[in-house]
Coordinates of C-alpha atoms and ligand atoms in Angstrom, one line a residue:
X514 CA -4.1 4.4 0.4
X515 CA -4.7 7.5 2.7
X516 CA -3.0 7.8 5.8
X517 CA -4.5 10.2 8.4
X518 CA -2.6 12.4 10.7
X519 CA -4.3 13.9 13.6
X520 CA -1.6 16.5 14.3
X521 CA -1.8 17.1 17.9
X522 CA -1.5 13.6 18.7
X523 CA 1.0 12.2 16.0
X524 CA 4.5 13.6 17.0
X525 CA 5.7 16.6 19.2
X526 CA 9.0 18.2 18.0
X527 CA 9.2 21.0 20.5
X528 CA 8.5 19.3 23.7
X529 CA 5.2 21.5 24.6
X530 CA 3.2 18.2 24.8
X531 CA 1.3 18.9 21.5
X532 CA 2.2 17.3 18.3
X533 CA 3.1 19.5 15.4
X534 CA 4.5 19.8 11.8
X535 CA 8.0 19.7 12.9
X536 CA 6.9 16.2 14.3
X537 CA 5.3 15.1 11.0
X538 CA 8.5 16.1 9.1
X539 CA 10.5 13.9 11.6
X540 CA 8.3 10.8 10.9
X541 CA 8.1 10.7 7.1
X542 CA 10.1 7.6 7.0
X543 CA 7.4 5.7 8.8
X544 CA 4.9 6.8 6.3
X545 CA 7.2 6.1 3.4
X546 CA 7.9 2.6 4.9
X547 CA 4.4 1.8 5.4
X548 CA 3.6 2.6 1.6
X549 CA 1.4 5.6 2.0
X550 CA 0.2 7.3 -1.1
X551 CA -1.6 10.2 0.4
X552 CA -1.4 12.0 3.7
X553 CA -4.6 13.6 5.1
X554 CA -3.7 16.2 7.6
X555 CA -6.4 17.0 10.1
X556 CA -6.6 20.8 10.9
X557 CA -3.6 22.8 11.5
X558 CA -5.0 26.5 11.0
X559 CA -5.1 29.1 13.7
X560 CA -8.0 28.0 16.1
X561 CA -9.1 28.6 19.4
X562 CA -9.0 24.7 19.5
X563 CA -12.5 24.4 21.0
X564 CA -12.9 21.3 19.1
X565 CA -9.0 20.6 18.2
X566 CA -9.0 22.8 15.3
X567 CA -12.4 22.0 13.5
X568 CA -13.2 25.5 14.7
X569 CA -11.0 27.7 12.5
X570 CA -10.3 31.2 13.1
X571 CA -8.2 31.9 9.7
X572 CA -8.2 29.5 6.8
X573 CA -5.0 30.8 5.2
X574 CA -2.3 30.3 8.0
X575 CA -0.9 27.9 10.5
X576 CA -1.5 27.8 14.4
X577 CA 1.8 28.6 16.1
X578 CA 0.9 25.5 18.1
X579 CA 1.5 23.5 15.0
X580 CA 4.3 25.5 13.4
X581 CA 4.6 27.7 10.8
X582 CA 3.4 28.2 7.0
X583 CA 7.0 27.7 5.9
X584 CA 7.0 24.1 7.6
X585 CA 3.7 23.2 5.8
X586 CA 5.4 24.3 2.5
X587 CA 8.5 22.2 3.4
X588 CA 5.9 19.3 4.1
X589 CA 4.6 19.7 0.5
X590 CA 8.0 19.4 -1.2
X591 CA 9.1 16.6 1.0
X592 CA 6.1 14.7 0.4
X593 CA 6.1 15.1 -3.4
X594 CA 9.8 14.1 -3.3
X595 CA 8.7 10.7 -2.1
X596 CA 5.8 10.5 -4.2
X597 CA 3.3 11.3 -1.7
X598 CA 0.4 13.7 -1.9
X599 CA -1.1 15.9 0.8
X600 CA -4.8 16.5 1.6
X601 CA -5.8 19.3 3.8
X602 CA -8.9 19.3 5.9
X603 CA -11.5 21.6 4.7
X604 CA -13.9 22.9 7.3
X605 CA -16.3 25.3 5.8
X606 CA -19.7 24.2 7.2
X607 CA -18.9 26.4 10.1
X608 CA -15.9 28.8 11.4
X609 CA -14.8 29.6 14.9
X610 CA -16.8 32.1 16.6
X611 CA -13.4 33.8 16.7
X612 CA -13.0 33.9 12.9
X613 CA -13.1 37.8 11.9
X614 CA -16.1 37.0 9.6
X615 CA -18.1 35.9 12.5
X616 CA -16.8 38.7 14.8
X617 CA -17.7 41.3 11.9
X618 CA -21.3 39.3 11.5
X619 CA -21.9 39.5 15.2
X620 CA -21.1 43.2 15.5
X621 CA -24.4 44.3 14.4
X622 CA -27.7 43.6 12.7
X623 CA -26.8 45.8 9.8
X624 CA -23.2 44.3 9.3
X625 CA -22.4 43.7 5.7
X626 CA -21.4 40.3 6.7
X627 CA -24.5 39.5 9.0
X628 CA -25.9 37.4 6.3
X629 CA -22.6 35.2 6.2
X630 CA -24.0 33.1 9.0
X631 CA -27.6 32.0 9.9
X632 CA -29.1 34.7 12.3
X633 CA -32.7 34.6 13.3
X634 CA -34.9 36.5 15.5
X635 CA -36.7 34.5 18.5
X636 CA -39.8 32.5 18.0
X637 CA -42.7 34.9 17.8
X638 CA -44.3 35.6 21.0
X639 CA -41.3 34.6 23.0
X640 CA -38.4 36.6 24.4
X641 CA -34.9 36.0 23.3
X642 CA -33.2 33.5 25.6
X643 CA -36.3 32.2 26.9
X644 CA -36.6 28.4 26.8
X645 CA -38.5 27.2 23.6
X646 CA -37.7 30.6 21.8
X647 CA -34.9 29.1 19.5
X648 CA -36.0 29.6 15.8
X649 CA -36.3 26.0 15.4
X650 CA -36.3 22.8 17.7
X651 CA -33.1 21.3 16.4
X652 CA -30.5 19.4 18.7
X653 CA -26.9 20.2 18.0
X654 CA -24.3 17.4 17.4
X655 CA -22.6 18.4 20.5
X656 CA -25.7 18.5 22.9
X657 CA -28.3 21.1 23.5
X658 CA -30.0 23.4 20.9
X659 CA -28.4 24.5 17.6
X660 CA -29.2 28.0 18.5
X661 CA -27.1 30.3 20.6
X662 CA -28.7 33.7 21.8
X663 CA -26.8 36.8 21.0
X664 CA -27.9 39.4 23.7
X665 CA -26.7 42.6 22.1
X666 CA -28.5 42.2 18.8
X667 CA -31.6 40.1 20.2
X668 CA -30.9 37.4 17.7
X669 CA -30.1 33.7 17.6
X670 CA -27.2 32.1 15.5
X671 CA -27.1 28.7 14.0
X672 CA -24.4 26.1 15.2
X673 CA -25.0 22.7 14.2
X674 CA -22.0 21.6 16.2
X675 CA -20.7 23.5 19.4
X676 CA -21.9 27.2 20.2
X677 CA -18.2 28.2 19.2
X678 CA -18.6 26.8 15.8
X679 CA -21.2 29.2 14.0
X680 CA -22.8 27.8 10.5
X681 CA -21.8 29.8 7.4
X682 CA -24.7 30.6 5.4
X683 CA -23.7 28.9 2.0
X684 CA -27.0 30.6 0.3
X685 CA -24.9 33.8 0.3
X686 CA -22.7 33.9 -2.9
X687 CA -19.9 35.8 -1.2
X688 CA -19.5 33.2 1.3
X689 CA -19.2 30.7 -1.3
X690 CA -16.6 32.7 -3.3
X691 CA -14.6 33.6 0.0
X692 CA -14.2 29.6 0.5
X693 CA -13.4 29.0 -3.2
X694 CA -10.7 31.6 -3.2
X695 CA -9.3 30.2 0.0
X696 CA -9.1 26.6 -1.6
X697 CA -7.5 28.0 -4.7
X698 CA -5.0 29.6 -2.6
X699 CA -4.0 26.2 -0.9
X700 CA -3.8 24.5 -4.2
X701 CA -1.7 27.3 -5.7
X702 CA 0.7 26.4 -2.7
X703 CA 1.0 22.8 -3.8
X704 CA -1.5 20.9 -1.9
X705 CA -3.3 17.9 -3.5
X706 CA -6.7 18.2 -2.5
X707 CA -9.1 18.3 0.5
X708 CA -11.0 16.0 3.0
X709 CA -14.1 18.0 3.3
X710 CA -15.7 18.1 6.8
X711 CA -19.4 17.6 7.0
X712 CA -19.7 18.8 3.5
X713 CA -23.2 17.4 3.3
X714 CA -24.3 19.9 5.6
X715 CA -23.8 23.1 3.8
X716 CA -27.1 23.3 2.1
X717 CA -30.1 24.0 4.5
X718 CA -33.6 23.6 3.5
X719 CA -34.6 27.4 4.0
X720 CA -38.1 28.7 2.5
X721 CA -38.2 31.6 0.4
X722 CA -38.9 33.9 3.4
X723 CA -36.0 32.8 5.2
X724 CA -38.1 30.2 7.5
X725 CA -36.2 27.2 8.8
X726 CA -38.3 24.1 9.7
X727 CA -38.6 22.1 13.1
X728 CA -37.9 18.6 13.0
X729 CA -39.7 15.5 14.6
X730 CA -39.4 15.6 18.4
X731 CA -36.5 13.5 19.9
X732 CA -38.1 11.2 22.6
X733 CA -37.0 12.4 26.2
X734 CA -35.9 15.8 25.2
X735 CA -37.7 19.1 24.3
X736 CA -35.6 19.0 21.2
X737 CA -36.1 17.8 17.7
X738 CA -34.2 16.1 14.9
X739 CA -33.1 18.8 12.3
X740 CA -31.3 16.5 10.0
X741 CA -33.8 16.7 7.3
X742 CA -33.2 20.1 6.9
X743 CA -29.5 20.2 6.5
X744 CA -28.2 16.6 5.6
X745 CA -27.8 16.6 1.8
X746 CA -29.9 19.7 1.7
X747 CA -31.8 21.0 -1.6
X748 CA -28.7 23.0 -3.1
X749 CA -26.0 20.3 -2.0
X750 CA -25.2 19.2 -5.5
X751 CA -25.4 22.7 -6.8
X752 CA -22.7 23.9 -4.5
X753 CA -20.6 20.9 -4.9
X754 CA -20.6 21.2 -8.5
X755 CA -20.0 25.1 -8.4
X756 CA -16.9 24.3 -6.2
X757 CA -15.7 21.9 -8.5
X758 CA -15.9 24.4 -11.5
X759 CA -14.6 27.3 -9.4
X760 CA -11.8 25.4 -7.8
X761 CA -10.8 22.3 -9.5
X762 CA -11.6 22.6 -13.2
X763 CA -8.6 22.9 -15.5
X764 CA -6.3 21.8 -12.7
X765 CA -4.2 18.7 -12.5
X766 CA -6.8 15.6 -12.8
X767 CA -4.9 13.9 -9.9
X768 CA -6.1 16.1 -7.4
X769 CA -8.3 14.4 -4.8
X770 CA -11.4 15.2 -3.0
X771 CA -13.2 13.2 -0.3
X772 CA -16.3 14.6 1.4
X773 CA -17.1 13.4 4.9
X774 CA -21.0 12.9 4.7
X775 CA -22.9 11.8 8.0
X776 CA -26.1 10.2 6.9
X777 CA -25.4 9.8 3.3
X778 CA -27.2 7.0 1.4
X779 CA -25.7 4.9 -1.3
X780 CA -28.1 6.3 -3.7
X781 CA -26.8 9.8 -2.9
X782 CA -23.1 8.8 -2.7
X783 CA -23.6 7.6 -6.5
X784 CA -24.7 11.1 -7.3
X785 CA -21.8 12.7 -5.3
X786 CA -19.1 10.3 -6.8
X787 CA -20.2 9.9 -10.3
X788 CA -17.5 11.5 -12.3
X789 CA -19.4 12.8 -14.9
X790 CA -21.2 15.2 -12.5
X791 CA -18.0 16.9 -11.2
X792 CA -18.7 16.9 -7.5
X793 CA -16.1 14.9 -5.3
X794 CA -13.9 11.8 -6.0
X795 CA -15.4 9.7 -2.9
X796 CA -17.5 10.3 0.4
X797 CA -17.0 9.0 3.9
X798 CA -20.2 7.3 4.7
X799 CA -21.3 6.3 8.1
X800 CA -23.6 3.4 7.9
X801 CA -21.0 0.7 9.4
X802 CA -19.9 2.8 12.4
X803 CA -23.6 3.2 13.4
X804 CA -24.3 -0.6 13.4
X805 CA -23.4 -1.0 17.2
X806 CA -25.6 2.0 18.2
X807 CA -29.1 2.3 19.0
X808 CA -30.8 5.8 19.7
X809 CA -27.3 7.5 19.7
X810 CA -23.7 6.9 19.7
X811 CA -23.7 6.5 23.5
X812 CA -26.4 3.8 23.2
X813 CA -24.0 1.1 22.5
X814 CA -25.2 -2.3 21.1
X815 CA -23.8 -5.5 20.2
X816 CA -22.7 -5.5 16.4
X817 CA -24.1 -8.2 14.4
X818 CA -21.8 -9.5 11.7
X819 CA -24.6 -10.1 9.2
X820 CA -25.4 -6.6 9.5
X821 CA -21.8 -5.4 8.6
X822 CA -21.8 -7.6 5.8
X823 CA -25.0 -6.6 4.5
X824 CA -24.1 -2.8 5.0
X825 CA -20.5 -3.1 3.2
X826 CA -22.1 -5.4 0.5
X827 CA -24.8 -2.8 -0.2
X828 CA -22.1 -0.1 -0.6
X829 CA -19.7 -2.2 -2.7
X830 CA -22.8 -3.2 -5.1
X831 CA -24.1 0.4 -4.9
X832 CA -20.8 2.1 -6.2
X833 CA -19.8 -0.8 -8.4
X834 CA -20.6 0.9 -11.9
X835 CA -20.7 4.4 -10.9
X836 CA -18.7 6.2 -8.2
X837 CA -16.2 4.9 -5.7
X838 CA -15.9 3.9 -2.0
X839 CA -13.7 5.2 0.7
X840 CA -12.9 2.3 3.1
X841 CA -12.3 3.0 6.9
X842 CA -12.6 1.4 10.4
X843 CA -11.0 4.3 12.3
X844 CA -10.7 8.2 12.3
X845 CA -10.2 10.7 15.0
X846 CA -13.8 10.4 15.8
X847 CA -14.1 7.0 16.2
X848 CA -13.1 4.7 19.0
X849 CA -10.3 2.1 18.0
X850 CA -11.3 -0.6 15.6
X851 CA -9.2 -3.3 17.3
X852 CA -11.2 -2.7 20.7
X853 CA -14.5 -2.0 19.0
X854 CA -14.8 -4.6 16.1
X855 CA -12.0 -6.7 16.9
X856 CA -10.8 -8.4 20.3
X857 CA -8.1 -6.3 22.1
X858 CA -7.4 -9.0 24.7
X859 CA -3.7 -10.0 25.0
X860 CA -4.4 -13.4 23.1
X861 CA -6.3 -11.9 20.1
X862 CA -5.2 -8.4 19.8
X863 CA -2.6 -8.7 17.3
X864 CA -4.7 -11.5 15.3
X865 CA -7.8 -9.6 15.2
X866 CA -6.2 -6.2 14.3
X867 CA -4.5 -7.8 11.3
X868 CA -7.8 -9.8 10.5
X869 CA -9.9 -6.5 10.5
X870 CA -7.2 -4.8 8.3
X871 CA -7.1 -7.7 5.9
X872 CA -11.0 -7.5 5.6
X873 CA -10.9 -3.7 4.8
X874 CA -8.1 -3.5 2.7
X875 CA -9.4 -6.3 0.4
X876 CA -12.6 -4.3 -0.4
X877 CA -13.0 -2.0 -3.5
X878 CA -12.5 1.5 -2.8
X879 CA -9.5 3.6 -1.2
X880 CA -8.5 2.4 2.2
X881 CA -7.8 4.7 4.9
X882 CA -5.5 4.2 7.9
X883 CA -5.8 6.5 11.0
X884 CA -2.4 6.9 12.7
X885 CA -1.7 4.1 15.3
X886 CA -4.3 1.7 13.5
X887 CA -1.2 0.3 11.6
X888 CA 0.2 -0.6 15.1
X889 CA -2.9 -1.9 16.5
X890 CA -3.5 0.9 19.0
X891 CA -6.4 0.0 21.3
X892 CA -8.8 2.2 23.4
X893 CA -7.6 4.1 26.8
X894 CA -8.3 2.6 30.0
X895 CA -10.1 5.8 31.3
X896 CA -10.3 5.8 35.0
X897 CA -12.8 8.7 35.4
X898 CA -14.4 11.8 33.8
X899 CA -11.1 13.9 34.4
X900 CA -9.4 11.6 31.7
X901 CA -11.6 12.9 29.1
X902 CA -11.0 16.1 26.9
X903 CA -13.2 15.9 24.0
X904 CA -15.8 18.5 23.8
X905 CA -18.3 16.1 22.5
X906 CA -17.4 13.6 25.4
X907 CA -17.8 16.5 28.0
X908 CA -20.6 18.2 26.6
X909 CA -22.5 14.9 26.5
X910 CA -21.7 13.9 30.1
X911 CA -23.1 17.3 31.3
X912 CA -26.3 17.0 29.5
X913 CA -27.0 13.3 30.0
X914 CA -26.4 13.7 33.8
X915 CA -28.5 16.8 34.1
X916 CA -31.2 14.9 32.1
X917 CA -31.2 12.3 35.0
X918 CA -29.2 9.4 33.4
X919 CA -26.9 7.4 35.7
X920 CA -23.4 8.8 35.8
X921 CA -21.8 5.3 36.0
X922 CA -23.8 4.4 32.9
X923 CA -22.8 7.4 31.1
X924 CA -19.1 7.0 32.1
X925 CA -19.4 3.5 30.8
X926 CA -20.5 4.8 27.3
X927 CA -17.8 7.4 27.3
X928 CA -15.3 5.0 27.8
X929 CA -16.4 2.8 25.0
X930 CA -17.3 5.5 22.2
X931 CA -15.6 8.7 23.3
X932 CA -13.5 10.3 20.4
X933 CA -10.7 10.5 22.8
X934 CA -9.7 6.9 22.5
X935 CA -8.6 7.9 19.1
X936 CA -6.7 10.9 20.3
X937 CA -4.2 9.5 22.6
X938 CA -0.5 9.9 21.4
X939 CA 0.9 7.7 18.8
X940 CA 3.1 5.0 20.3
X941 CA 6.5 5.2 18.8
X942 CA 8.6 3.4 21.4
X943 CA 8.5 2.0 25.0
X944 CA 10.0 5.1 26.7
X945 CA 7.6 6.9 29.3
X946 CA 6.2 9.2 26.8
X947 CA 6.3 6.8 24.0
X948 CA 8.5 8.8 21.9
X949 CA 6.0 11.3 21.3
X950 CA 7.1 14.2 23.1
X951 CA 10.1 15.1 25.5
X952 CA 7.5 17.0 27.6
X953 CA 4.1 16.1 29.2
X954 CA 1.7 14.9 26.4
X955 CA -1.6 16.9 26.2
X956 CA -3.3 13.6 26.4
X957 CA -1.9 10.4 28.7
X958 CA 0.0 8.0 26.8
X959 CA -1.8 4.7 26.7
X960 CA 0.2 2.5 29.4
X961 CA 0.2 -0.3 26.8
X962 CA 2.7 1.4 24.8
X963 CA 5.6 -0.5 26.6
X964 CA 4.5 -3.5 24.6
X965 CA 2.6 -1.8 21.7
X966 CA 4.8 0.5 19.8
X967 CA 6.2 1.3 16.4
X968 CA 9.9 0.4 17.5
X969 CA 8.7 -3.1 18.6
X970 CA 7.1 -3.8 15.5
X971 CA 9.2 -2.2 12.6
X972 CA 11.4 -5.1 12.3
X973 CA 9.0 -8.1 13.4
X974 CA 7.6 -9.6 10.1
X975 CA 4.6 -11.1 12.2
X976 CA 3.6 -7.5 13.5
X977 CA 0.4 -5.5 13.0
X978 CA 2.6 -2.8 11.3
X979 CA 4.3 -5.4 8.9
X980 CA 0.9 -7.0 7.9
X981 CA -0.3 -3.3 7.0
X982 CA 2.9 -2.9 4.8
X983 CA 2.0 -6.3 3.0
X984 CA -1.5 -5.4 2.6
X985 CA -0.7 -1.8 1.1
X986 CA 1.9 -3.5 -1.2
X987 CA -0.5 -6.0 -2.3
X988 CA -2.9 -3.3 -3.6
X989 CA 0.1 -1.5 -5.3
X990 CA 1.1 -4.6 -7.1
X991 CA -2.4 -6.2 -8.0
X992 CA -4.9 -4.7 -10.1
X993 CA -7.5 -7.1 -9.1
X994 CA -7.2 -5.7 -5.5
X995 CA -7.4 -2.3 -6.6
X996 CA -10.2 -2.6 -9.3
X997 CA -11.5 -6.0 -9.3
X998 CA -15.3 -6.7 -9.1
X999 CA -16.5 -7.4 -5.4
X1000 CA -18.9 -10.3 -4.7
X1001 CA -20.1 -11.3 -1.2
X1002 CA -20.3 -14.9 0.0
X1003 CA -21.9 -16.4 2.9
X1004 CA -24.1 -13.5 3.8
X1005 CA -25.8 -15.2 6.5
X1006 CA -23.0 -16.5 8.6
X1007 CA -22.3 -14.9 11.7
X1008 CA -18.5 -15.2 12.3
X1009 CA -17.0 -15.7 8.8
X1010 CA -16.7 -12.7 6.5
X1011 CA -15.9 -13.9 2.9
X1012 CA -16.0 -12.4 -0.6
X1013 CA -14.4 -12.5 -4.1
X1014 CA -12.5 -10.0 -6.1
X1015 CA -12.2 -10.7 -9.8
X1016 CA -10.7 -9.1 -12.6
X1017 CA -9.8 -10.2 -16.2
X1018 CA -10.1 -13.9 -15.5
X1019 CA -8.2 -13.7 -12.1
X1020 CA -10.3 -14.5 -8.9
X1021 CA -9.3 -13.9 -5.2
X1022 CA -11.4 -15.3 -2.4
X1023 CA -10.8 -13.5 0.9
X1024 CA -11.9 -15.1 3.9
X1025 CA -11.8 -13.8 7.6
X1026 CA -13.0 -15.5 10.7
X1027 CA -14.2 -12.6 12.9
X1028 CA -14.5 -14.8 16.1
X1029 CA -12.9 -16.8 18.6
X1030 CA -14.2 -20.1 17.4
X1031 CA -12.2 -22.1 14.7
X1032 CA -14.0 -22.6 11.5
X1033 CA -13.9 -25.5 8.9
X1034 CA -13.3 -24.1 5.5
X1035 CA -14.3 -27.2 3.4
X1036 CA -17.8 -26.8 5.1
X1037 CA -17.8 -23.2 4.5
X1038 CA -15.8 -22.5 0.9
X1039 CA -14.8 -25.9 -0.2
X1040 CA -13.5 -24.2 -3.5
X1041 CA -10.8 -22.4 -1.5
X1042 CA -9.4 -25.1 0.5
X1043 CA -6.7 -25.9 -2.3
X1044 CA -6.4 -22.3 -3.6
X1045 CA -3.1 -20.7 -3.6
X1046 CA -2.3 -18.5 -0.4
X1047 CA -1.6 -15.0 -1.6
X1048 CA -1.5 -13.5 1.9
X1049 CA -2.5 -14.2 5.3
X1050 CA -2.4 -13.1 9.1
X1051 CA -1.3 -16.3 10.5
X1052 CA 0.9 -19.0 9.6
X1053 CA -1.2 -22.1 7.8
X1054 CA -0.5 -25.4 9.4
X1055 CA -3.9 -26.9 8.4
X1056 CA -5.5 -25.4 5.1
X1057 CA -8.8 -26.8 6.2
X1058 CA -9.1 -25.1 9.5
X1059 CA -9.4 -21.1 9.9
X1060 CA -8.2 -20.3 13.3
X1061 CA -9.6 -17.8 15.5
X1062 CA -9.4 -14.4 13.7
X1063 CA -7.5 -15.9 10.9
X1064 CA -7.9 -14.0 7.5
X1065 CA -6.6 -15.4 4.2
X1066 CA -6.5 -14.1 0.9
X1067 CA -6.4 -16.8 -1.7
X1068 CA -6.1 -17.0 -5.5
X1069 CA -8.5 -19.7 -7.2
X1070 CA -6.5 -21.9 -9.4
Ligands
ISL741 O1 -17.9 12.5 15.9 C1 -19.1 12.2 15.6 C2 -19.6 11.0 16.1 O2 -20.3 11.4 17.3 C3 -19.7 12.9 14.7 O3 -21.1 13.5 15.0 C4 -19.0 14.0 14.1 O4 -19.0 15.2 14.9 C5 -19.2 14.2 12.7 O5 -18.9 12.9 12.2 C6 -18.6 15.3 12.1 O6 -17.2 15.2 12.2 C7 -16.4 16.3 11.7 O7 -16.8 17.4 12.2 C8 -16.8 18.0 13.4 C9 -15.5 17.6 14.2 O8 -15.9 17.6 15.4 C10 -15.2 16.1 13.7 O9 -13.9 16.1 14.5 C11 -15.1 16.1 12.2 O10 -14.5 15.0 11.9 C12 -17.1 19.4 13.4 O11 -16.4 20.2 12.7

């Protein structure tokens, strides 16, 4: 399994309130105890931190905020000594607007690096900066147009995310070679692979004359949806195959790559992860984290269990013979799973966190655990707008309120969906700063840390932490968990999520009650009633009754 560290919120070693590499080094025992195989480290490179490091100004260094290159080297050595591997975050769809490449590109229309980014003149007949003069109507992920006007040169540059994150032009072979050479440099240093940020956005659908196409209008705005022009664009497979050849070929076959791919379909994922094609090992898909959303992530809807089953079920089936799934509930961009898919009321928080974990870890694929998920960390009780820090949340608030949305309604959506929910400090102990820092934490610690923390759980066999340890060990020790075929049961049931995993004559039945209502097992799965209990999240008093949020892994006799 892969454990994700968002360094600024993991552990602070120098008291400045921001987590750092020294902090990661101090907490290696926690990772080893859990059974982590691979550590994915979110960006630690020099960055103005407009998007907490996803805006990189130097790909080959460490931001002093996080420490030094020596510490990174030390981390590689210490992880390897404990049998763990390190994945770095590769953010190459865009750079920071303070990256020297962009500064040079911006300097003049004739700069040798002008073509390293997407520069375009204003729309014909309109003056630069005038509303509607943007080269395309695309809406950016972080609100507003994807185009920023550069007064001195009279042209716009493209940014799918914030204006401080200009998109690199992958059409230019020099850009690609610069990226590959940087990747080789990290591999030569000993890192074991990359998690590739929005990697399915690097190829844009551009006409031979350089023209980019408008997208369909987005209702209620003057903007359009440009995603058809940049999600899995025309050259995406070519670029990833080239990267594979130029960077990974001939190196250790154990190197690992995972491509983050918003909007990727199962059919595309089969191509991306087919080992014979030489692209990436697995992708992060977004289908299951969009099931509780309407027109946007801020339009929160109730999740229907059968939709979740249908979605996971299709991905399991789609990548059964070719390719490989990555499995996640949480990461630094998602609200906390126990609050979102589980039940974070005091009565059911522990049970639902362990139930969700069982469900995820028993699927076929590589499970990802995001820091704090193994402790059952929950969403933050945001009081007001001042408590938010994330660029996406703040930009959305400005835009939504200025478009006339009710401020209280916008705030309510932020509370549930803001990425800040995932970014509060990891709760190590019950002390005032949760053992995260001796200073003032950059984001407030969740007040529930007095009860919910690693210290309280480490030696408690019933804890969320102990349950994660057991799930991870179960996969390590059982080939059927790692490799068995997946078969969905009860597809129409709205509370019980059940499936089998089978390999070489052995069959496990996994049954999870994702509700507060007790369920009768004989009515649902008679074959499971007298099966052998391999792992459960609650003590079983009555084999016939699945209690609220109970999960069982059973072996058919
Ligand atoms: O967070 C999201 C949900 O609203 C997505 O739009 C998210 O921005 C998208 O999944 C891409 O995420 C990645 O790239 C972003 C960065 O802000 C995210 O933290 C990163 O995971 C830009 O680099």
